[in-house]
XYZ file of C-alpha atoms in Angstrom:
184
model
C 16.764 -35.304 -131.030
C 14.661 -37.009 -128.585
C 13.315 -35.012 -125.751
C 14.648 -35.033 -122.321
C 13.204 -36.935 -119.597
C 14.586 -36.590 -115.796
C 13.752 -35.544 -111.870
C 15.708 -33.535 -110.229
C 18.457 -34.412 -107.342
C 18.184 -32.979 -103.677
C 21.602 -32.108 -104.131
C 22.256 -28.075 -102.504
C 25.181 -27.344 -104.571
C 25.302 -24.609 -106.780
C 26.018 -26.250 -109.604
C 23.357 -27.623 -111.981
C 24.407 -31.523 -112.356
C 24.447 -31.399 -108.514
C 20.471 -31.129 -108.926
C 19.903 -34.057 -110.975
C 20.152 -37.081 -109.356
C 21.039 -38.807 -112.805
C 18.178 -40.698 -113.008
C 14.942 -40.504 -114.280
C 13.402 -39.572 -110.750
C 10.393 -40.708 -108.926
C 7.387 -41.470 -110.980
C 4.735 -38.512 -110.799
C 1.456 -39.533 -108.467
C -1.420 -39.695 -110.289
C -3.664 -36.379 -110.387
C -6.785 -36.920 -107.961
C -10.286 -36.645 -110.443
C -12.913 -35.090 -109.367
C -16.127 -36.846 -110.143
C -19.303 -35.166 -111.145
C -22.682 -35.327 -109.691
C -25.576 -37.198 -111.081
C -27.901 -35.328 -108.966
C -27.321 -31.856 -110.670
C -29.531 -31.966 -112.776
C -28.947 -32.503 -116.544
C -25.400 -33.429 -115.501
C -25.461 -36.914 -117.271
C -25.748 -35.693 -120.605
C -22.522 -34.334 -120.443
C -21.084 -38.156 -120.530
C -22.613 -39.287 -123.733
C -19.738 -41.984 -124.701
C -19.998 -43.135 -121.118
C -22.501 -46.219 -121.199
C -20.170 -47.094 -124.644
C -17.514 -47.978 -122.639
C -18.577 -49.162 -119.730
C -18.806 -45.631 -117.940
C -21.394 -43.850 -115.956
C -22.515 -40.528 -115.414
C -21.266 -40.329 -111.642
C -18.281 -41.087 -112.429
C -16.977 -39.245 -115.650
C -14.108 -36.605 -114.565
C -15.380 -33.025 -114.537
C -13.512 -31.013 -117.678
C -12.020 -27.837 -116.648
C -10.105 -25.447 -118.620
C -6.259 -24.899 -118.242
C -5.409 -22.462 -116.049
C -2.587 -19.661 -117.788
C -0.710 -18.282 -114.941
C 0.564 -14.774 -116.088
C 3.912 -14.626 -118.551
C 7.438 -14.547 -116.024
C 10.733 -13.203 -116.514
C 12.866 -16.440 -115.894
C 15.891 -15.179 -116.741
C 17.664 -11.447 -118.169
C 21.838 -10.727 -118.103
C 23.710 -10.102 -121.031
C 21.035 -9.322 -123.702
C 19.286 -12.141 -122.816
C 15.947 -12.157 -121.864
C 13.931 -15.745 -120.901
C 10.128 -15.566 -120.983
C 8.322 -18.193 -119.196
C 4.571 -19.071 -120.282
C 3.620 -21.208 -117.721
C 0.112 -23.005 -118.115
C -1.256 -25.791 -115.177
C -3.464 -28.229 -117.532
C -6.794 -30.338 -115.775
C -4.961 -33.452 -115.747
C -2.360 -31.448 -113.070
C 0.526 -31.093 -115.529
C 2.461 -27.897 -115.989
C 3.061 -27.090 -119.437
C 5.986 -24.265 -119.844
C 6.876 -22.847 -122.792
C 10.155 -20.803 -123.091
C 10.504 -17.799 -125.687
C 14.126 -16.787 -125.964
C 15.150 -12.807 -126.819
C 18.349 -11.503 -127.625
C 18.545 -7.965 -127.526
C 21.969 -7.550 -128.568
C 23.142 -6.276 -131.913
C 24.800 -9.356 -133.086
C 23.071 -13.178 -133.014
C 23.702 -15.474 -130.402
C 24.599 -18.703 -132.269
C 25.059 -22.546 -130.778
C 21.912 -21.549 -127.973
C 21.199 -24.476 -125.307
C 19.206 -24.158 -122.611
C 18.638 -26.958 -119.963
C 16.950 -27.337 -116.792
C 16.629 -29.013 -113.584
C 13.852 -29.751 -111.151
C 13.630 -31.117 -107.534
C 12.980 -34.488 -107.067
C 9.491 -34.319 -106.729
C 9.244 -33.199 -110.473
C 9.114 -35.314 -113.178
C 10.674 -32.807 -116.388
C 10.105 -33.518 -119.941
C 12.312 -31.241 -122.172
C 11.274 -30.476 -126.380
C 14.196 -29.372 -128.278
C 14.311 -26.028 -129.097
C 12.893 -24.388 -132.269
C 16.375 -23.137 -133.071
C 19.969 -22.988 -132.412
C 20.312 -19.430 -133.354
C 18.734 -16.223 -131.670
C 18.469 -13.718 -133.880
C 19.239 -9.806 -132.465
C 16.390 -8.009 -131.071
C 14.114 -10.902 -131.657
C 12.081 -13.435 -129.784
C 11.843 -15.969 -132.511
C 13.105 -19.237 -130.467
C 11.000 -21.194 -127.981
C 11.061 -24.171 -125.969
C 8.282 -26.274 -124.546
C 8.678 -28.201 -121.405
C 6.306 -30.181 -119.430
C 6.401 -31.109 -115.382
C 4.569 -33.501 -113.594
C 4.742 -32.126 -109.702
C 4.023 -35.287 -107.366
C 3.033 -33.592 -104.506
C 0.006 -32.291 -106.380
C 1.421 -28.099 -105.729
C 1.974 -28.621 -102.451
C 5.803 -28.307 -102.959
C 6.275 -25.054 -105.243
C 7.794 -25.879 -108.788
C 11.534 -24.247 -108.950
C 14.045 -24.894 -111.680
C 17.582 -24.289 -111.789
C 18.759 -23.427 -115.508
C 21.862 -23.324 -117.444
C 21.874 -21.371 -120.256
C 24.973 -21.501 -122.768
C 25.322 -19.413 -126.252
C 28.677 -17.944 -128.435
C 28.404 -14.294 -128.773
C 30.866 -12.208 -131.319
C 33.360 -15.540 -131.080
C 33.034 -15.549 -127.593
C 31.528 -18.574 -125.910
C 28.924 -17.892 -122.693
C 27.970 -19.930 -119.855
C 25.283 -18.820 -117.280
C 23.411 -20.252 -114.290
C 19.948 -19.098 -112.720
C 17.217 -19.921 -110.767
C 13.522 -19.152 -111.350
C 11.366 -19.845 -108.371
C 8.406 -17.524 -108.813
C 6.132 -19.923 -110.659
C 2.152 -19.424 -109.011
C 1.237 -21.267 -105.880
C -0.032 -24.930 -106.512
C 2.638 -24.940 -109.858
């Protein structure tokens, strides 16, 4: 299926559709660049495609590695434990990637997990590997990646829903994780 593309609502309800606004949200602002300077010394060899296409030294954005903020526990009830992998790329996106555990004795069959961000967020949801979590196994992930206008001023939050059937019994849970790093 097609991933999932949406901003969040302002909504304060508790319930997750009363965070999304229903449509797609504001378009993210574009990430300032930094430019480098010519007058480092030996700077403008880094830009060797530059004078191809039209480019020049001064002005080629600096390359900086992505910046892996430490794994979070986003969510754990039940025998089910969400692992967030948060990663902040140059270009200013946040890439998350969700690993999935159940640490129950029996699977946890017809998995979904969704999420919703403020407005300010721009959220673009991957499927999920699987359907299925297996017991006492973290074999299921899910990669999602947010576009925060305000550049990290405003904190990234999400509100999740998480729904599985367990033993023939169907389970539907809310949460909140709010503890991404500042500038997320």
């Amino acid at each position: 299926s097609p991933p999932y593309v949406g901003g969040g609502g302002g909504g304060g309800g508790g319930d997750l559709l009363d965070f999304l606004d229903g449509g797609l949200g504001a378009a993210a602002a574009p990430a300032p660049v930094a430019a480098m300077s010519s007058s480092g010394g030996g700077s403008g060899d880094l830009n060797l495609l530059g004078d191809i296409f039209g480019g020049s030294p001064a002005a080629a954005p600096m390359l900086s590695a992505s910046q892996e903020a430490p794994p979070m526990v986003a969510y754990e009830k039940g025998g089910l434990k969400i692992m967030f992998f948060p990663r902040k790329d140059p270009d200013g996106t946040i890439t998350v990637v969700a690993r999935f555990r159940n640490d129950l004795d029996a699977p946890m069959t017809n998995f979904q997990f969704e999420a919703a961000v403020p407005k300010y967020v721009r959220l673009t949801m991957q499927p999920a590997t699987g359907q299925v979590l297996p017991p006492h196994i973290d074999a299921v992930t899910q990669s999602m990646v947010c576009h925060n206008s305000t550049a990290g001023e405003k904190g990234l939050l999400m509100k999740l829903r998480i729904g599985y059937v367990v033993n023939g019994q169907p389970v539907q849970e809310m949460g909140q994780c709010a503890g991404f790093p500042a500038g997320y």
